[in-house]
Tab-separated table of C-alpha atoms in Angstrom:
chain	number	residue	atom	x	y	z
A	1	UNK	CA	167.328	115.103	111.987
A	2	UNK	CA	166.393	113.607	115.640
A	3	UNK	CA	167.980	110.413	116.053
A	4	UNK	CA	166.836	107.560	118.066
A	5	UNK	CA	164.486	108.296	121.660
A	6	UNK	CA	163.257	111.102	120.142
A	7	UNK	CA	160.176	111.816	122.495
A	8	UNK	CA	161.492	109.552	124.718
A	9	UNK	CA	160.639	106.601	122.512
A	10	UNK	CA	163.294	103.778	122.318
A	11	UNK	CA	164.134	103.114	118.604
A	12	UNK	CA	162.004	106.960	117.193
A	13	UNK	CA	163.561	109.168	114.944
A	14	UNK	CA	162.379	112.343	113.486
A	15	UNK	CA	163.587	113.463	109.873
A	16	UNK	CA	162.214	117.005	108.409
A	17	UNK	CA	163.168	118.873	105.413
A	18	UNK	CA	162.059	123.190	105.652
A	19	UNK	CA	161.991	124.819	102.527
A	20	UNK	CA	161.790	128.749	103.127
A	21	UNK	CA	160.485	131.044	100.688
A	22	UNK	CA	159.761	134.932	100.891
A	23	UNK	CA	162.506	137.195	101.806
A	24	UNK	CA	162.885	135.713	105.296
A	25	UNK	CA	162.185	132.221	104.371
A	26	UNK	CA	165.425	131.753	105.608
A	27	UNK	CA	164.269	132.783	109.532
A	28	UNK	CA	161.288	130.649	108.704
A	29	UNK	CA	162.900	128.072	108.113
A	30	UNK	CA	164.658	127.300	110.540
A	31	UNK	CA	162.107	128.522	113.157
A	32	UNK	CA	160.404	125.836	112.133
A	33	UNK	CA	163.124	123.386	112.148
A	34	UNK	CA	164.049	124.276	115.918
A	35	UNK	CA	160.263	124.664	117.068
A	36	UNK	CA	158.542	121.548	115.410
A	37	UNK	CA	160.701	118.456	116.645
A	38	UNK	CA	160.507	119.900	119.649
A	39	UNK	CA	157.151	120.861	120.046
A	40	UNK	CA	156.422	117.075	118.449
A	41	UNK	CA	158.509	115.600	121.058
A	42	UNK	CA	156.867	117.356	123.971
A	43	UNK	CA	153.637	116.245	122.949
A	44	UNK	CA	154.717	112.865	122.090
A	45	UNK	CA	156.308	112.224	125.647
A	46	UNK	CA	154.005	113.957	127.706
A	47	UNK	CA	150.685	111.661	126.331
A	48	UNK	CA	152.801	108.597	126.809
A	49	UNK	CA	153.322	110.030	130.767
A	50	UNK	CA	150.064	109.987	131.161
A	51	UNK	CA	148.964	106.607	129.665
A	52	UNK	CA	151.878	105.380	131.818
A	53	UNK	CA	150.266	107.238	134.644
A	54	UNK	CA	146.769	105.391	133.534
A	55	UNK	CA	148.283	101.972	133.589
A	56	UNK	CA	149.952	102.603	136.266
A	57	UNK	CA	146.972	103.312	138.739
A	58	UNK	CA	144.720	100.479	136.975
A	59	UNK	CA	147.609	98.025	138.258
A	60	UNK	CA	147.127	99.351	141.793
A	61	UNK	CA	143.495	99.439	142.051
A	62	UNK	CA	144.031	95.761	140.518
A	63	UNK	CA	146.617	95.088	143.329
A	64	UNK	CA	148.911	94.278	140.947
A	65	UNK	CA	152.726	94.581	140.875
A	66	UNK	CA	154.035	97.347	139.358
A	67	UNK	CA	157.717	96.302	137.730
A	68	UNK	CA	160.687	98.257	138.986
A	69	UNK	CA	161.067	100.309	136.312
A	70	UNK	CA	157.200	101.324	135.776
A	71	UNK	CA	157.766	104.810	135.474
A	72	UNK	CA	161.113	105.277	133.017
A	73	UNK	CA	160.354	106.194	129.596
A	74	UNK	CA	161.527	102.427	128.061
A	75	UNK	CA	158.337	101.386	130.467
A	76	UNK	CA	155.667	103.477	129.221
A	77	UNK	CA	152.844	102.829	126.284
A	78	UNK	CA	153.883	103.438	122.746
A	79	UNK	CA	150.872	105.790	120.973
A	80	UNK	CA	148.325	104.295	118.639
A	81	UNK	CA	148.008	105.350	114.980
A	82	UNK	CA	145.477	107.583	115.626
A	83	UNK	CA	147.508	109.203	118.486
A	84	UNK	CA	150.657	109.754	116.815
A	85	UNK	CA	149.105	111.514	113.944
A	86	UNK	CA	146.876	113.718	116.317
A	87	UNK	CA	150.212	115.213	117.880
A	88	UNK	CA	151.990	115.365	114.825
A	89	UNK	CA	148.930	117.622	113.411
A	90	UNK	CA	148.533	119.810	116.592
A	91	UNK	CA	152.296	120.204	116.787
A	92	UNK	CA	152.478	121.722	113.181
A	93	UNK	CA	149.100	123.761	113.893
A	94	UNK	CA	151.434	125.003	117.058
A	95	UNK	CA	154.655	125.727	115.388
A	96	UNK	CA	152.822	128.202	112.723
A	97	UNK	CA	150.877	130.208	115.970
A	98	UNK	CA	154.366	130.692	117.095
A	99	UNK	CA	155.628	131.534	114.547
A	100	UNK	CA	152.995	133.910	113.605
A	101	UNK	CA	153.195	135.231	117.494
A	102	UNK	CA	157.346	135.648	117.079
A	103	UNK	CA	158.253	139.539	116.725
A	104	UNK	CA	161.445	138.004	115.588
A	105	UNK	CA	159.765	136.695	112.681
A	106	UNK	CA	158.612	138.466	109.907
A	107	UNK	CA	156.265	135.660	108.233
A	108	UNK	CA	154.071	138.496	106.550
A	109	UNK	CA	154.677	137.662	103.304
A	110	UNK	CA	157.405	135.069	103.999
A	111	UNK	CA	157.336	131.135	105.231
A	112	UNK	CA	158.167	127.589	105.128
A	113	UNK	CA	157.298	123.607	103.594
A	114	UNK	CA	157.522	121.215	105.848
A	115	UNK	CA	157.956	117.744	104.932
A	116	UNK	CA	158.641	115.307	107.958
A	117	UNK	CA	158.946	111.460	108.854
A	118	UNK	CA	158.443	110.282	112.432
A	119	UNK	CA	158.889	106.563	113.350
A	120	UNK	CA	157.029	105.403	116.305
A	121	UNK	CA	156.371	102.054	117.435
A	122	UNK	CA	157.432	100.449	114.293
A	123	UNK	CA	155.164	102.893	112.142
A	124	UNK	CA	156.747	105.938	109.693
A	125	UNK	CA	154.285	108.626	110.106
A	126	UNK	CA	154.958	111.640	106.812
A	127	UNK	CA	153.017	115.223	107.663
A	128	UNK	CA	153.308	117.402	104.727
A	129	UNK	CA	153.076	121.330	104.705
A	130	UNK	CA	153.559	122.694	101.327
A	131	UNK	CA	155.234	120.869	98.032
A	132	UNK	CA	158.378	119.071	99.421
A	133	UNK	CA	158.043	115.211	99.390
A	134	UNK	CA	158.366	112.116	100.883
A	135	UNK	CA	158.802	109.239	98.262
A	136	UNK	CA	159.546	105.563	99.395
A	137	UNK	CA	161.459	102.947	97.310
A	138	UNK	CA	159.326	99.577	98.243
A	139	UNK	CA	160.595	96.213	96.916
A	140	UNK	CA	157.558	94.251	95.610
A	141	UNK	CA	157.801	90.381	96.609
A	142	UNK	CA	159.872	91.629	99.777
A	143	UNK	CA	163.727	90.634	101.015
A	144	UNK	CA	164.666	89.449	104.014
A	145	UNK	CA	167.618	91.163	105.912
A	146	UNK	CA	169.999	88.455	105.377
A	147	UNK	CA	169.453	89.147	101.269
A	148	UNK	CA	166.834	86.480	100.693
A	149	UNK	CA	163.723	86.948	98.559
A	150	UNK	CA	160.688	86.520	100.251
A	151	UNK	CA	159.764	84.262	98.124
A	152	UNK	CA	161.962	81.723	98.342
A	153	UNK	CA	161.568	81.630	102.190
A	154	UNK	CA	158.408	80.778	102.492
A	155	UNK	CA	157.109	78.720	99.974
A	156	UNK	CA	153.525	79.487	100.292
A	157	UNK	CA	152.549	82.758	99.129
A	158	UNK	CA	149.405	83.962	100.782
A	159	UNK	CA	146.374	85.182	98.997
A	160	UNK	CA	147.433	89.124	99.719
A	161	UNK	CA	150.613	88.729	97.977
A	162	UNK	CA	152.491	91.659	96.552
A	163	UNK	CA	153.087	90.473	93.248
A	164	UNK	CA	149.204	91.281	92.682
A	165	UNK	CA	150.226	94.921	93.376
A	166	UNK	CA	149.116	96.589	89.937
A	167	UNK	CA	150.191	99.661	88.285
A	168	UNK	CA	147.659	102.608	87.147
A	169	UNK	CA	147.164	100.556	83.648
A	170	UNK	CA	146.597	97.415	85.715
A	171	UNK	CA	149.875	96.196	84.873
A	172	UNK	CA	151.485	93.757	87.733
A	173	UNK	CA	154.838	95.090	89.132
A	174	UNK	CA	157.800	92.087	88.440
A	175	UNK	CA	158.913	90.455	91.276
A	176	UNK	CA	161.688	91.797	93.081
A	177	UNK	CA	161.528	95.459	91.540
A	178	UNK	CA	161.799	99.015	93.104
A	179	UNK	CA	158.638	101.024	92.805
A	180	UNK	CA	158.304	104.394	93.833
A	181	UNK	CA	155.240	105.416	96.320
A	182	UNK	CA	154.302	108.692	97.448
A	183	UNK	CA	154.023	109.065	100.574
A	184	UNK	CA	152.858	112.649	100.489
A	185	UNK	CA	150.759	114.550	98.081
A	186	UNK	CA	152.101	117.992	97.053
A	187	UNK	CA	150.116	120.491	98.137
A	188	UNK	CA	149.582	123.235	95.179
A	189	UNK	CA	146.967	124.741	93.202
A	190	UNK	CA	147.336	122.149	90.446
A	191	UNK	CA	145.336	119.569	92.746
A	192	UNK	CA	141.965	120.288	92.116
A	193	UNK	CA	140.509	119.183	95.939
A	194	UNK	CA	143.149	121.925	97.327
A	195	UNK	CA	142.367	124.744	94.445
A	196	UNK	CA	138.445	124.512	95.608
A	197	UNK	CA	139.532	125.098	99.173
A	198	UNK	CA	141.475	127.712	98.547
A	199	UNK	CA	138.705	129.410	96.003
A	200	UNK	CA	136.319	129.089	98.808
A	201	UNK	CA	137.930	130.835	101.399
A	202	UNK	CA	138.483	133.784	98.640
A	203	UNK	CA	141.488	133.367	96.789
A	204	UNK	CA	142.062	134.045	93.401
A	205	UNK	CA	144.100	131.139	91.184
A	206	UNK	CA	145.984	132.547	88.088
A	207	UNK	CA	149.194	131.801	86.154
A	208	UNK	CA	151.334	135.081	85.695
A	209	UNK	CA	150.205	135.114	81.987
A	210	UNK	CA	146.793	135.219	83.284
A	211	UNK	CA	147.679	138.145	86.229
A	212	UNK	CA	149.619	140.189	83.388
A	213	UNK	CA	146.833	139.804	80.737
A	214	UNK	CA	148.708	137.675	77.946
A	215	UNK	CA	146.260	134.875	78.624
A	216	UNK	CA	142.435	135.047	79.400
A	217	UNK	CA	141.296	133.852	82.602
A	218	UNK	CA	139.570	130.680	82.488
A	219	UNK	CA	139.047	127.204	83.677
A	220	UNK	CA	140.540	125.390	81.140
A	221	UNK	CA	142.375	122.370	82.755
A	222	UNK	CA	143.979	118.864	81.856
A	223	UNK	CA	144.744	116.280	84.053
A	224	UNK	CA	148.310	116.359	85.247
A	225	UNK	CA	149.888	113.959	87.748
A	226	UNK	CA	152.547	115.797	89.955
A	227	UNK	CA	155.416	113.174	90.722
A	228	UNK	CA	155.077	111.375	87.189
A	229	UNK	CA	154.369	114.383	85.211
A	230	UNK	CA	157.026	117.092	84.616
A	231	UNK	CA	155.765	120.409	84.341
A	232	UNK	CA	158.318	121.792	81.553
A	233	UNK	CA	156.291	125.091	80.837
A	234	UNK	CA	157.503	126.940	83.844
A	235	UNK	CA	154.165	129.242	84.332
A	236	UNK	CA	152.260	127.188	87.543
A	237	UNK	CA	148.852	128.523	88.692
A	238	UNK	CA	149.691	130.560	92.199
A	239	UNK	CA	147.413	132.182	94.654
A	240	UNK	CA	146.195	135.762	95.057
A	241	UNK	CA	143.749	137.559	97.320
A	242	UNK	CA	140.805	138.378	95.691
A	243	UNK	CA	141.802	142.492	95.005
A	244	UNK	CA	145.678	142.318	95.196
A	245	UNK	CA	148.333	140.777	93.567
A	246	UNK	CA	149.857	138.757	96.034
A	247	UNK	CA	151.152	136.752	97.542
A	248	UNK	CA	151.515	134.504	94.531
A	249	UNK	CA	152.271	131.662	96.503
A	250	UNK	CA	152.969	128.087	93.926
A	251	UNK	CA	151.694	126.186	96.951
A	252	UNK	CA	148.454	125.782	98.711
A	253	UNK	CA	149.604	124.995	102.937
A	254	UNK	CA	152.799	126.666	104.601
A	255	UNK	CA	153.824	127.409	107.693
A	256	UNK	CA	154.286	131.372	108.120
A	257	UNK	CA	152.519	133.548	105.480
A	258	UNK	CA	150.587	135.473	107.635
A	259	UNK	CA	148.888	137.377	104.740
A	260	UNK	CA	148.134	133.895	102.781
A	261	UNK	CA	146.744	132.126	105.876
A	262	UNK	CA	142.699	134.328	105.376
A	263	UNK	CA	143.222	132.868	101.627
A	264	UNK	CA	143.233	129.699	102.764
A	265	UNK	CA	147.066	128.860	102.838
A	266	UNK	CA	147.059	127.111	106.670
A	267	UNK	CA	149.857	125.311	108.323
A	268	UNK	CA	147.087	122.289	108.873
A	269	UNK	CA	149.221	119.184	107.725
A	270	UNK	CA	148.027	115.983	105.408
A	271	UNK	CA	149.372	113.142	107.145
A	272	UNK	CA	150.010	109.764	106.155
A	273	UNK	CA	150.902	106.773	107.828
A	274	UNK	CA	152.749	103.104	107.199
A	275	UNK	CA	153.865	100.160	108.986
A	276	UNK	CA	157.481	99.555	108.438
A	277	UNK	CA	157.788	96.313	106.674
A	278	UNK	CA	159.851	93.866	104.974
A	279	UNK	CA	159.593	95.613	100.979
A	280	UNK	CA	160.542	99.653	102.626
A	281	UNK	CA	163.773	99.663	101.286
A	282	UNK	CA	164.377	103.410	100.604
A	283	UNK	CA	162.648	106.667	101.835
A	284	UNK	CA	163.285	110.014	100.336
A	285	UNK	CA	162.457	113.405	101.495
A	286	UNK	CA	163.207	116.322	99.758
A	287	UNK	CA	162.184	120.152	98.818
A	288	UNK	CA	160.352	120.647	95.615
A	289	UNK	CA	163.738	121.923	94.056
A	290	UNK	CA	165.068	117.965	93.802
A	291	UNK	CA	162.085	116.908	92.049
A	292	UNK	CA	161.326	119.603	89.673
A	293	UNK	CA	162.715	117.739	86.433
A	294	UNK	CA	162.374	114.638	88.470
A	295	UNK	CA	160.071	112.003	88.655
A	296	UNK	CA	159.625	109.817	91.489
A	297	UNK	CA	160.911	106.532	90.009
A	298	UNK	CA	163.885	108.382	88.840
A	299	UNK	CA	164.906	109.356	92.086
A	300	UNK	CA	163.981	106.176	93.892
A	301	UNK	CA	166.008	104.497	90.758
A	302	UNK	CA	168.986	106.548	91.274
A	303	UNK	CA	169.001	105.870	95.235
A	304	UNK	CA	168.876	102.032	94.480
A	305	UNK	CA	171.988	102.020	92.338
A	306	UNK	CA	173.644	103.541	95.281
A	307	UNK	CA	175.762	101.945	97.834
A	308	UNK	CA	174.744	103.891	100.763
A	309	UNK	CA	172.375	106.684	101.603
A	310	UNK	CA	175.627	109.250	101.778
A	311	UNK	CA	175.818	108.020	98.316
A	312	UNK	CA	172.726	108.518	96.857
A	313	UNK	CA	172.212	111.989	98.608
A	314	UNK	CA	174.856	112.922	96.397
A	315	UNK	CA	173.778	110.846	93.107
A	316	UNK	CA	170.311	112.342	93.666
A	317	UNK	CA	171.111	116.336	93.943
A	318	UNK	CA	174.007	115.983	91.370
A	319	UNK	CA	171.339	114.795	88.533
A	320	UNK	CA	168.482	117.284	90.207
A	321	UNK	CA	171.172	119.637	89.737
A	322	UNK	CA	172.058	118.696	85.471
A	323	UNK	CA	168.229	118.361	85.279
A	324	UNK	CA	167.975	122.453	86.585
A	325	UNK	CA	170.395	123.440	84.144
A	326	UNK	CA	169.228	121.861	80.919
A	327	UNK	CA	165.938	123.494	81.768
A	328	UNK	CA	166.828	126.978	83.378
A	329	UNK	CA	169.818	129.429	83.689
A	330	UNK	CA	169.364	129.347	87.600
A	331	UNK	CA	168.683	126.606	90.192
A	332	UNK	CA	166.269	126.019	92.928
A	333	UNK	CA	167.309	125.143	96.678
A	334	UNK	CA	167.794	121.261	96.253
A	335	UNK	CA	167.602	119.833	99.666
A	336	UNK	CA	167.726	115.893	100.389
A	337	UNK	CA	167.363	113.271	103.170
A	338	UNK	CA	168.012	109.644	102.219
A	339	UNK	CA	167.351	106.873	104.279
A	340	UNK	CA	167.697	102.950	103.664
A	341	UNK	CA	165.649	100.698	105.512
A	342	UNK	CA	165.546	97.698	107.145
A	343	UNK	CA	162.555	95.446	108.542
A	344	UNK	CA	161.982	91.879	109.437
A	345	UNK	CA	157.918	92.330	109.195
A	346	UNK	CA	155.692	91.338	107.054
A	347	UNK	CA	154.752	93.278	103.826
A	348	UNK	CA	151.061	94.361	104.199
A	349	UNK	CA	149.604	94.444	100.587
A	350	UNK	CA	146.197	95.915	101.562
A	351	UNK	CA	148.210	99.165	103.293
A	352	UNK	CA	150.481	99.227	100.669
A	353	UNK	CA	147.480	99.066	97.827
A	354	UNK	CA	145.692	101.912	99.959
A	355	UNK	CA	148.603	103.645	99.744
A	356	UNK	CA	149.365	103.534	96.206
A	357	UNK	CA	145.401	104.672	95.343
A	358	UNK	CA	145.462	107.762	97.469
A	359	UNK	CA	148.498	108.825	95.727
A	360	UNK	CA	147.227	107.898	92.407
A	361	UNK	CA	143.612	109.371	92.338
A	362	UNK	CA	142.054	112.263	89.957
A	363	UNK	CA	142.762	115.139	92.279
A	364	UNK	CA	145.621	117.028	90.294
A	365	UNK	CA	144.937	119.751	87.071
A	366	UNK	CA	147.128	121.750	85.272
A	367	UNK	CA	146.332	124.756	83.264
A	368	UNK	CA	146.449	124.771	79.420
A	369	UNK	CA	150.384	125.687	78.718
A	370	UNK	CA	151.500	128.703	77.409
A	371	UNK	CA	154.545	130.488	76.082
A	372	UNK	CA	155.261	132.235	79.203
A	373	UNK	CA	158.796	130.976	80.951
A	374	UNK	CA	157.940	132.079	84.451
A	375	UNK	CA	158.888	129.874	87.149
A	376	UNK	CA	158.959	130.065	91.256
């Protein structure tokens, strides 16, 4: 967790959850969590220098006067969209060449998720490495900070509205609910965009029934919907060079796994980004362990019945945690940040409908289920 100024930026934060796996996930880890905020920041601060720097000499060769505190940090541009998520996608491109460089790090068969927020000029910015998540609790019709619906502010509703905001049956959300919306899309071989990738640069995708020989290799898929779905049967399709049996990762993008990375498991991060707005009301980012057995409404659900994000932190691992054990004699690093928002701005429907599409598209299989109780 960065607080606020992070890259120099009045008001920026930076929130990341690293979820190591191998057997020194552990240094990967938290290579990764010293390395990437700071290699973020760098890059954040140093492109705002030099747009400051660019202003800065158009207001002299204007004859303009420069204010007296042109060149502090408070003083200098904020970065676009497109800007923000450039650096956030070359930082995590960096962090994994240094991590691969590091003699200190053995990332040969060994790495890390990582699942990060960054809030920049009134924008939340998620880059996703891997199958952690970032889920946010949005408040369709919107409340304003002192507690007042939306709609009873402003008496005429405009024709982009968020009570128009549908579900996947076409359903309209009620007025003044909690939905969940991914913010990232996990990153495994169950998504059907990410399994061709990784088929193409020459991996093999197989279940361990399939690897062992108690079920024949095939492409015999279903739909299934990671983050509404629960995947109870325990035997995931991983990924394995084409004439070995490793390294069996469950995900499709890491940081580290050196041996994974001419397979097609990069660091290269999908990033999404959102204005910060009236209806963000909770944000949740966690490893894959919290949301294993549950869904994303659940856990935006249990945050909302909380007083505080201390307080749902808790809530939210101790029912992760009751989930693991009805399901399996063992437990899976559970790892949460919870954040509660606040914004005076405007909902925008048409983001937040984008939004909600790209998380809800056809782009996720699963493999027929078997008997086999393998799990990660």
């Amino acid at each position: 967790i960065c607080g606020i100024k992070f890259g120099a930026g009045e008001g920026d934060a930076f929130f990341a959850v690293f979820d190591g796996h191998g057997d020194k996930g552990h240094d990967c880890a938290r290579f990764a969590k010293k390395r990437l905020p700071a290699i973020l920041a760098s890059k954040v601060k140093k492109q705002r220098a030099a747009l400051n720097a660019k202003k800065i000499k158009a207001m002299t060769e204007n004859n303009q006067e420069k204010p007296k505190n042109a060149f502090h940090p408070s003083s200098w541009p904020y970065l676009n969209e497109k800007e923000y998520e450039y650096a956030c996608e070359q930082a995590h491109i960096q962090c994994n060449k240094e991590m691969h460089d590091n003699k200190k790090v053995k990332d040969f068969l060994s790495g890390t998720t990582a699942i990060s927020v960054g809030f920049h000029a009134g924008r939340m910015t998620v880059s996703n490495v891997g199958d952690s998540r970032a889920v946010l609790g949005y408040r369709v019709g919107g409340v304003d900070l002192d507690g007042t619906p939306a709609e009873e502010e402003k008496k005429e509703i405009s024709a982009e509205d968020d009570s128009e905001l549908v579900d996947a049956a076409g359903a309209k959300y009620e007025s003044g609910s909690i939905i969940a919306i991914p913010l990232s899309d996990d990153q495994t071989p169950y998504r059907r965009d990410e399994r061709k990738r990784l088929e193409k640069a020459g991996a093999r995708i197989l279940t361990i029934d399939q690897l062992e020989g108690r079920k024949p290799i095939e492409e015999n898929v279903e739909d299934f919907n990671l983050g509404v779905d629960i995947d109870e049967e325990g035997d995931m399709p991983r990924v394995y060079c084409k004439d070995h049996n490793y390294p069996g990762t469950a995900f499709s993008r890491s940081l580290g796994d050196f041996v994974a990375e001419d397979i097609g498991v990069n660091g290269e991060p999908e990033i999404v980004t959102k204005k910060v707005t009236r209806g963000d009301e909770i944000l949740v980012i966690a490893s894959d362990g919290v949301f294993e057995f549950l869904t994303n409404q659940r856990m935006i659900d249990i945050c909302a019945a909380c007083d505080d994000p201390l307080h749902a932190c808790t809530k939210l691992l101790e029912a992760s945690y009751e989930q693991w054990l009805n399901f399996e004699l063992r437990t899976d690093d559970i790892t949460c940040i919870v954040l509660f928002l606040q914004s005076g701005k405007a909902d925008d429907v048409a983001e937040v409908t984008r939004i909600m599409n790209n998380a809800t598209g056809e782009r996720k299989i699963k493999t027929i289920a078997s008997t086999s109780t393998h799990q990660l």
